[in-house]
Short mmCIF file of C-alpha atoms in Angstrom, two decimals:
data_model
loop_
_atom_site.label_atom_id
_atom_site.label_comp_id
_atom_site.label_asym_id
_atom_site.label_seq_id
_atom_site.Cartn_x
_atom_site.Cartn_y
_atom_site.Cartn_z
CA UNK A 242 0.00 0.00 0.00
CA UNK A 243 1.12 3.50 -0.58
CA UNK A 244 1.23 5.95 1.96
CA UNK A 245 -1.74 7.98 0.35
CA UNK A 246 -4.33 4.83 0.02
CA UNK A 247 -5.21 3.45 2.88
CA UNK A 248 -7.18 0.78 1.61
CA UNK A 249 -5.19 -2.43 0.45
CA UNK A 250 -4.93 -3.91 -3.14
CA UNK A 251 -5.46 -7.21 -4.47
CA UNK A 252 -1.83 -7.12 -5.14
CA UNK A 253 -0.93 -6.07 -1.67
CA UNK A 254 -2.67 -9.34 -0.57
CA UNK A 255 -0.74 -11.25 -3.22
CA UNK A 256 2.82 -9.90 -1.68
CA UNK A 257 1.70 -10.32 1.39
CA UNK A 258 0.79 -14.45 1.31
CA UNK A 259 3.93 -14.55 -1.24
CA UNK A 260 1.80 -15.91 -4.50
CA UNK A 261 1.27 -14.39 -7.45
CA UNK A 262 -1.73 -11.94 -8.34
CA UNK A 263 -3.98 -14.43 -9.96
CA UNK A 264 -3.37 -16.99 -7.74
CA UNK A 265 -4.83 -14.73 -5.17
CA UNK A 266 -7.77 -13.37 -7.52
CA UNK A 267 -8.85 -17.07 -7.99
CA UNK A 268 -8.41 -17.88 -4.29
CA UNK A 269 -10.74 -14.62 -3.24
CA UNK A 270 -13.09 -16.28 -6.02
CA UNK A 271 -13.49 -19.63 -4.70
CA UNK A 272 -12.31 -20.59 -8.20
CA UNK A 273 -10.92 -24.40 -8.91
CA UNK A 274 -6.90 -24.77 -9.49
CA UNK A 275 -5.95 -23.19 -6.42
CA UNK A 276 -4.17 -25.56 -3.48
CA UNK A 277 -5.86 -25.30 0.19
CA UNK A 278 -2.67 -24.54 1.34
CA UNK A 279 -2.31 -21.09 -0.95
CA UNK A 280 -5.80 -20.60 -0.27
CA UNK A 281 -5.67 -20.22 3.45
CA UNK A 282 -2.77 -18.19 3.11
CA UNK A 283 -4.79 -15.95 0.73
CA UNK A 284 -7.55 -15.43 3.47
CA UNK A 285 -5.17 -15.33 5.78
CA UNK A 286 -3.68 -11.97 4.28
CA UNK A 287 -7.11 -10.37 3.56
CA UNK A 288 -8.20 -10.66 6.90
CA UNK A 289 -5.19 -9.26 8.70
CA UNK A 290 -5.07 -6.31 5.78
CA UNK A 291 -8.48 -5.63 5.74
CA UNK A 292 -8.92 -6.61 2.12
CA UNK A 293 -12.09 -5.78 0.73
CA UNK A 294 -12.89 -6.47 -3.42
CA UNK A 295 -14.21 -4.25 -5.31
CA UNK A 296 -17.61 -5.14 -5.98
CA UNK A 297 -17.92 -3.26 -9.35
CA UNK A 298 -14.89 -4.21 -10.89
CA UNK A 299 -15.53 -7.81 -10.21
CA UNK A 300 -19.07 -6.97 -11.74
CA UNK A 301 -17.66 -5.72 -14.98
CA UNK A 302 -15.60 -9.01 -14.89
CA UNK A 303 -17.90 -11.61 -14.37
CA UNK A 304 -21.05 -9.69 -15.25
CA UNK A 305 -22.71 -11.04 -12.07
CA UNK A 306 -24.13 -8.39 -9.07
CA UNK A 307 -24.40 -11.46 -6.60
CA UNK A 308 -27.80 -10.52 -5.91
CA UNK A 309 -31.14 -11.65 -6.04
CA UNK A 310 -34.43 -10.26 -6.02
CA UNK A 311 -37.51 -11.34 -3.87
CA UNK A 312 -40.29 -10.18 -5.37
CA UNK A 313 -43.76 -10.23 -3.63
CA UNK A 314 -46.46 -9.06 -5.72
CA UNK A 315 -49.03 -8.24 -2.51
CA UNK A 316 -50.32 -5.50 -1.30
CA UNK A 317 -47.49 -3.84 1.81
CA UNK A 318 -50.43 -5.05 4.72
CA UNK A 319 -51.05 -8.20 3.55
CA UNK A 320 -47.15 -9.02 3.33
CA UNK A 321 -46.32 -7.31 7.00
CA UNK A 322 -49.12 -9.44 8.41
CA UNK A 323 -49.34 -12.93 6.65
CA UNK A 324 -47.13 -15.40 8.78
CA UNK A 325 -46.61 -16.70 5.08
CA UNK A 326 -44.84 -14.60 3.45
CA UNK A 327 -43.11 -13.95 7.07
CA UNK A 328 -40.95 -17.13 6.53
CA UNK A 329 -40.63 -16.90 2.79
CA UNK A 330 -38.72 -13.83 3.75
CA UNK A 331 -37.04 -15.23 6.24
CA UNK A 332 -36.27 -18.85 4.62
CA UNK A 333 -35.02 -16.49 1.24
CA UNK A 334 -32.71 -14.62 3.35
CA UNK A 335 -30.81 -18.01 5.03
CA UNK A 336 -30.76 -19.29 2.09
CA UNK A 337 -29.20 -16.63 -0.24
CA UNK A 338 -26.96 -15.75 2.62
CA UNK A 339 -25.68 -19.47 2.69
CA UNK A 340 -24.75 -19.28 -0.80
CA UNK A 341 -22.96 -15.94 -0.36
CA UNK A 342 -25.94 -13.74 -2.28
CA UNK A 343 -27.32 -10.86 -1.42
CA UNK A 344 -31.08 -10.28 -1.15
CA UNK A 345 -33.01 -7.53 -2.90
CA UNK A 346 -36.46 -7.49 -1.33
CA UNK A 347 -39.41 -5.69 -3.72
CA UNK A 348 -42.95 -5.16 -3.13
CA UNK A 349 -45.44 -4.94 -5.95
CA UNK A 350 -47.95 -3.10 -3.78
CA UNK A 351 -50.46 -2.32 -6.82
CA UNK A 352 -50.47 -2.42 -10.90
CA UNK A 353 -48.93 1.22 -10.59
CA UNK A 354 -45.61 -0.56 -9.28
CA UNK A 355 -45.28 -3.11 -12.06
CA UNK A 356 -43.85 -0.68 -14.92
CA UNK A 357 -40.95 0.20 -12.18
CA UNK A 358 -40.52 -3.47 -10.69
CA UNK A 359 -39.80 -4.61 -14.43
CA UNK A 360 -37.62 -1.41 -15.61
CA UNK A 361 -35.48 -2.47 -12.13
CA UNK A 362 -35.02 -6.50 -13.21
CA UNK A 363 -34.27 -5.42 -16.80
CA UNK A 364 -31.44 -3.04 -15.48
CA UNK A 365 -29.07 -5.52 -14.45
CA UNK A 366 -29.37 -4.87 -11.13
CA UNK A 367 -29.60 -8.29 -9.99
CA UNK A 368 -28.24 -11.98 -11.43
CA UNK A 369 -31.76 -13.57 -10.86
CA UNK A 370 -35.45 -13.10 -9.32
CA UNK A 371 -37.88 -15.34 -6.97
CA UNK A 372 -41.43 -14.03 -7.48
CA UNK A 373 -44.36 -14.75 -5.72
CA UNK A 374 -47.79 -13.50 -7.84
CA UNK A 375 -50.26 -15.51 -7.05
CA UNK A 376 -53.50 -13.78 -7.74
CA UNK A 377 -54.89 -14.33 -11.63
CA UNK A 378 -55.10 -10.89 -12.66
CA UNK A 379 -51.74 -9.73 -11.75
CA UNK A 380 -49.98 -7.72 -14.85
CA UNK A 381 -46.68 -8.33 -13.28
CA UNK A 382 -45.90 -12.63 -14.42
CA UNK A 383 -47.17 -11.54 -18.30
CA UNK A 384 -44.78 -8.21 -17.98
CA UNK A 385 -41.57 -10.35 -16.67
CA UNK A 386 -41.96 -12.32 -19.63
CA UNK A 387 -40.04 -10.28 -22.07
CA UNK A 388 -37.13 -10.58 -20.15
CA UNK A 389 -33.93 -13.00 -20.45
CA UNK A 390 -33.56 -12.66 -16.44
CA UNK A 391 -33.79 -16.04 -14.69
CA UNK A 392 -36.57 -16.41 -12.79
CA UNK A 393 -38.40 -18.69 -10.83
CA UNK A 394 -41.60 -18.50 -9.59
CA UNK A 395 -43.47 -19.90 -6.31
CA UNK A 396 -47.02 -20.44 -5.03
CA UNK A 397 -50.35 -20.34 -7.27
CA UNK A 398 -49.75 -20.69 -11.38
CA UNK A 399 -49.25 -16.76 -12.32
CA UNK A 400 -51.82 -16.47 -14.84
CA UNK A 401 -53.31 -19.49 -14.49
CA UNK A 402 -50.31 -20.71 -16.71
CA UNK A 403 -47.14 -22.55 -16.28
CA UNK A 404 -46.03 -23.17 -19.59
CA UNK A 405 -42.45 -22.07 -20.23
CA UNK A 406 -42.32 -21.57 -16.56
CA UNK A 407 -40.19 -22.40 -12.97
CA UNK A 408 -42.34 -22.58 -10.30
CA UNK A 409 -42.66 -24.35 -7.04
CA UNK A 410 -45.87 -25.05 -5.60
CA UNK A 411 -47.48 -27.31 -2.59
CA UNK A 412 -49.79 -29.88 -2.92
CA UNK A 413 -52.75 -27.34 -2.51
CA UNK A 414 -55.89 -29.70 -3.37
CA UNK A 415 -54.04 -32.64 -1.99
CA UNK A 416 -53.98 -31.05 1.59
CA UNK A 417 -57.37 -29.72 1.41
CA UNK A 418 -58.28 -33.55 0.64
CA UNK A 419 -56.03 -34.60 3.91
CA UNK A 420 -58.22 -32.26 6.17
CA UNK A 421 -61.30 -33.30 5.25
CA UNK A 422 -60.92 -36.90 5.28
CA UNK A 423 -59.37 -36.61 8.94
CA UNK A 424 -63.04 -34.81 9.67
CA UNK A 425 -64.95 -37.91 7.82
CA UNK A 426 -62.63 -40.28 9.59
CA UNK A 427 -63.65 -38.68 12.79
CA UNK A 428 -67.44 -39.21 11.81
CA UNK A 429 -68.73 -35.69 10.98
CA UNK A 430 -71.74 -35.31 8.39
CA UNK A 431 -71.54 -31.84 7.55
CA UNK A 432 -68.18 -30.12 7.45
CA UNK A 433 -68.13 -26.71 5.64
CA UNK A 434 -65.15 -24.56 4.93
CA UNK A 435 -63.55 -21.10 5.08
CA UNK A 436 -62.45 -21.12 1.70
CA UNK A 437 -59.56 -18.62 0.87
CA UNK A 438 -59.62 -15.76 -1.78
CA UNK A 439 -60.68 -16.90 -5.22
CA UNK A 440 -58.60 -14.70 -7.41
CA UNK A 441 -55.50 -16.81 -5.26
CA UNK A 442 -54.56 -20.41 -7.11
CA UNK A 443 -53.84 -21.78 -3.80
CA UNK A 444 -57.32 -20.89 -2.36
CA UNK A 445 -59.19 -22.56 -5.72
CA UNK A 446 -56.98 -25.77 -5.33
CA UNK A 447 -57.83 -25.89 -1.80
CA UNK A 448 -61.68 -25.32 -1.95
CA UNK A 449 -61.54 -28.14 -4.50
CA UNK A 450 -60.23 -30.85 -2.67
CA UNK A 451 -62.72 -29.44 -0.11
CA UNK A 452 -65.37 -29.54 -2.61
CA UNK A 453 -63.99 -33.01 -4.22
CA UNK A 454 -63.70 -35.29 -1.49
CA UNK A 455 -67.45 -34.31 -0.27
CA UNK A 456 -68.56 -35.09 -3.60
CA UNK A 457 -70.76 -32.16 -3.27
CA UNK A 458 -72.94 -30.79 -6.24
CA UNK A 459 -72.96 -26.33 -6.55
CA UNK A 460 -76.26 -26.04 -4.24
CA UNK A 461 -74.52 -27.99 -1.47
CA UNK A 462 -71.32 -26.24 -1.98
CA UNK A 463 -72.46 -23.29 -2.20
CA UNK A 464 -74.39 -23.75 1.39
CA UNK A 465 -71.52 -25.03 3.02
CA UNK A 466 -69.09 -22.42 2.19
CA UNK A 467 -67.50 -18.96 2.68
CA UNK A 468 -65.27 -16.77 1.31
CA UNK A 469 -62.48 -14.74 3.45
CA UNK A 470 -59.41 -13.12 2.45
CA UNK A 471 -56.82 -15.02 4.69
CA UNK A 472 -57.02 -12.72 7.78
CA UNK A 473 -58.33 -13.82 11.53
CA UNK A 474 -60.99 -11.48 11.25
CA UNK A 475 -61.96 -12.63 7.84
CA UNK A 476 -62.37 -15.75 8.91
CA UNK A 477 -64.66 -15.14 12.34
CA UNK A 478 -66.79 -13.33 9.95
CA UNK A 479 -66.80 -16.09 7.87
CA UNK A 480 -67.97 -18.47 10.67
CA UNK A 481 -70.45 -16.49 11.77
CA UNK A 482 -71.64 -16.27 8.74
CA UNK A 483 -71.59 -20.13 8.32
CA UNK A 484 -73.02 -20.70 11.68
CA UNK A 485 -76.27 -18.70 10.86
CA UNK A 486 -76.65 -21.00 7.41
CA UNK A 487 -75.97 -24.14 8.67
CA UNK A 488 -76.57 -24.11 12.75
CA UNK A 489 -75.87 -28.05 12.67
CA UNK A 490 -72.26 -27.28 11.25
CA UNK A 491 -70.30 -30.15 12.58
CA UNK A 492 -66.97 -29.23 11.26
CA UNK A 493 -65.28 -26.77 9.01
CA UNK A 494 -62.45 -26.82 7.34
CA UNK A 495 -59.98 -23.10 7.18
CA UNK A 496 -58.22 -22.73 3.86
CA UNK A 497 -55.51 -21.51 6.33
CA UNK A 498 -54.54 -21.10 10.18
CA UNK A 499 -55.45 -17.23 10.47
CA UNK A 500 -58.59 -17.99 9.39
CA UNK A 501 -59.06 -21.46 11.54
CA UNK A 502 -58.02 -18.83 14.45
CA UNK A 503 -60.96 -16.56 13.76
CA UNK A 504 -62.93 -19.50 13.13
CA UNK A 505 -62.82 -20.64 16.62
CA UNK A 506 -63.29 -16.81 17.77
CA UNK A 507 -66.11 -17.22 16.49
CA UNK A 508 -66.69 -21.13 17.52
CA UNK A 509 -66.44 -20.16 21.34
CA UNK A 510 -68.43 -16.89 21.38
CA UNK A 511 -71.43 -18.65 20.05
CA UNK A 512 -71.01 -21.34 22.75
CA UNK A 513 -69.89 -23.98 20.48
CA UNK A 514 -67.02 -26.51 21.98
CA UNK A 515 -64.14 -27.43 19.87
CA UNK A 516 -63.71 -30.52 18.98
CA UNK A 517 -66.91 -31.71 20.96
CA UNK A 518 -69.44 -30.03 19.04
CA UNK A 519 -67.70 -28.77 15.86
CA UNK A 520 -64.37 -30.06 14.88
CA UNK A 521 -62.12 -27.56 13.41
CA UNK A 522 -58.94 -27.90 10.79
CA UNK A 523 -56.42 -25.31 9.06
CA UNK A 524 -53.80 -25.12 6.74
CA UNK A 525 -50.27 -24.17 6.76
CA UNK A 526 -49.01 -25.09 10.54
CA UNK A 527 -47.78 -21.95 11.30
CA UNK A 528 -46.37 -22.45 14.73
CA UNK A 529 -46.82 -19.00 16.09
CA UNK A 530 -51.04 -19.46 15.05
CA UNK A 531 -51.87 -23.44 14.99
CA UNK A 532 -49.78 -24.05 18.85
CA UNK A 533 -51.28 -21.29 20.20
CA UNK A 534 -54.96 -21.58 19.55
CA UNK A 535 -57.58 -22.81 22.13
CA UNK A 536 -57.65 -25.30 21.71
CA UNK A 537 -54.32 -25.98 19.63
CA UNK A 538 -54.89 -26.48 16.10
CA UNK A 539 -55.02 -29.41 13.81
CA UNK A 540 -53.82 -27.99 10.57
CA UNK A 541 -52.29 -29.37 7.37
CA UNK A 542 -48.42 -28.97 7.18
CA UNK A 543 -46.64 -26.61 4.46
CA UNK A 544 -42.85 -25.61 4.89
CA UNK A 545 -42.06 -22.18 3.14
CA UNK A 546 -38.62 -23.06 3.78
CA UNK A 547 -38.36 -26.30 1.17
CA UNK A 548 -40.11 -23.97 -1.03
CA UNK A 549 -37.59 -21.15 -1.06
CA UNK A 550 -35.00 -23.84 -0.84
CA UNK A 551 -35.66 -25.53 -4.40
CA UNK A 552 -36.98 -22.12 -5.89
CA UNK A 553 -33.05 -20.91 -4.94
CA UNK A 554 -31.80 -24.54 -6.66
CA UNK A 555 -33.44 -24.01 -9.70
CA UNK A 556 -32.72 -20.10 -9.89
CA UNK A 557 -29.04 -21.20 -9.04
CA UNK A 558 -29.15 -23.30 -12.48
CA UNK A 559 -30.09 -21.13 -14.54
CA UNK A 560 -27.69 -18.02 -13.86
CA UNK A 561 -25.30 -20.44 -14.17
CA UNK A 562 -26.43 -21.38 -17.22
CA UNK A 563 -27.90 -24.87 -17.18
CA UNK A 564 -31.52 -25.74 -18.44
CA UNK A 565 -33.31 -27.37 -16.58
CA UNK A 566 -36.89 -27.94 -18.29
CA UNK A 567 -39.23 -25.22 -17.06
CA UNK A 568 -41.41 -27.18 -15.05
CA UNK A 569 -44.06 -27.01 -12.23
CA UNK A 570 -42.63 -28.71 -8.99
CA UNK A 571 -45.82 -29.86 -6.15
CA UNK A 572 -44.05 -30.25 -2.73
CA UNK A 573 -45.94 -32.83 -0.70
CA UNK A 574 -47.61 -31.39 2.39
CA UNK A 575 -48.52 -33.48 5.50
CA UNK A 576 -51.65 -33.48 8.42
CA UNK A 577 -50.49 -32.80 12.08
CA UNK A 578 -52.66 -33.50 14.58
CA UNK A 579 -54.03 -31.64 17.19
CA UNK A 580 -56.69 -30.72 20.11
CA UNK A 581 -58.95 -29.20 17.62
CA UNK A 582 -59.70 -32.09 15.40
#
């Protein structure tokens, strides 16, 4: 280092661990063809110098930004208060941080945002994007189409289409058909449902296998359901509503746990015991919600964390410049019982 720049060189940590300047650039790297022995030595000298790389001029190198965007198309409210997207966040962070990425967090609060969102990706800002836009008239999966960014996508089939498409989904329909089995099992007649938003994939697959394993025609159905937007209070509501209908409701089945928690709001100020009188089941086994319920909730088991996970593994691929076939990948989800049910 001169004495004018404080701040060391590449070269500087190349004199210092006594090998030559590329040796140390492919060592700072993690590149192949260097021993472990020149390696640690490398390290070594950038921790004891300080050493810090210049982000850009690696950039203009390798034309990577080693970062990734998470992109949740949802209005700011709904992602600040869904346990969901809580440990998507969370399980996108871990996982990009293992891998030595940075994460780029955006929020497609309305259609107004999606002009921005795209001009962003298309800047070469970031090497890659996880997106989560569930809901069937969302602009933003069509608009991210033009662009050669990687891109994976997770939860509900953007569009309603998946052709050409990454995306990681649960087994939606399948858990739905899970719950409500566990209720026939248990020897209830007439088990209704909370069903979730139907503009949301998830919510349709889940009413379905509601609807499926009943075997019930559209006049039945349509008795034995209602419609909430995911929330607690959406869901007592919903109940209540239920409850007026159908008075000899033996069971109901929550398209997810914040809505099972206002269900049984609703359950207990009507004087209705849980499981005695009306058996109730969720979905998603959020621990915070389903453990904490009176009584504790049995709920149908989703893990956010595999999701992220794979969506990363795939994204991973294809910035590095494999092809994997675009593909829709169903995670199997589970039933884990509780008081409730």
């Amino acid at each position: 280092m001169t004495q004018g720049d404080l701040r060391p060189t590449l070269e500087d940590v190349a004199a210092y661990a006594g090998v030559s300047r590329s040796t140390a650039s492919r060592a700072l790297n993690e590149e192949a063809y260097v021993s472990s022995r020149a390696r640690e030595k490398v390290l070594d000298a950038a921790r004891e110098l300080g050493y810090s790389p210049n982000q850009a001029a690696r950039s203009l190198v390798t034309r990577r930004t080693n970062a990734i965007a998470l992109v949740l198309s949802e209005p700011e409210t709904k992602v600040l208060e869904d346990p969901y997207f809580a440990e998507i966040v969370r399980g996108a962070f871990r996982e990009l941080s293992a891998r030595r990425s940075q994460m780029l967090m955006m929020l497609v609060d309305s259609r107004e945002d999606v002009p921005g969102t795209v001009r962003f990706l298309d800047g070469g800002h970031v090497d890659g994007a996880l997106v989560f836009a569930s809901h069937r008239a969302d602009p933003l999966p069509s608009a991210l189409r033009s662009l050669r960014l990687p891109i994976v996508f997770g939860g509900g089939r953007p569009g309603g289409a998946t052709r050409g498409l990454h995306l990681v989904d649960f087994d939606n329909e399948g858990g739905a058909k899970l719950a409500v089995q566990h209720l026939l099992s248990l020897g209830r007649k007439r088990i209704g449902t909370v069903a979730g938003p139907q503009d949301q994939r998830s919510a349709v697959d889940r009413l379905t296998g509601w609807r499926k394993t009943l075997g019930l025609d559209d006049r039945a159905a349509n008795r034995l359901s209602e419609e909430g937007d995911f929330s607690t209070e959406s869901g007592e509501q919903a109940m209540i509503r239920l409850l007026a209908r159908v008075p000899n409701l033996d069971a109901v089945f929550a398209a997810n746990d914040p809505m099972a928690a206002g269900a049984l709001r609703a359950l207990h100020a009507a004087g209705r015991r849980v499981p005695e009188d009306v058996a109730v089941v969720g979905f998603d086994d959020h621990r915070g919600i389903a453990e904490a319920t009176t009584p504790p909730l049995t709920t149908v088991h989703q893990d956010p964390r595999e999701q992220v996970r794979q969506m990363v593994d795939t994204l991973c691929q294809l910035i590095e410049g494999e092809n994997p076939p675009p593909r829709r990948k169903v995670l199997p989800v589970s039933l884990v019982h509780r008081a409730s049910a």
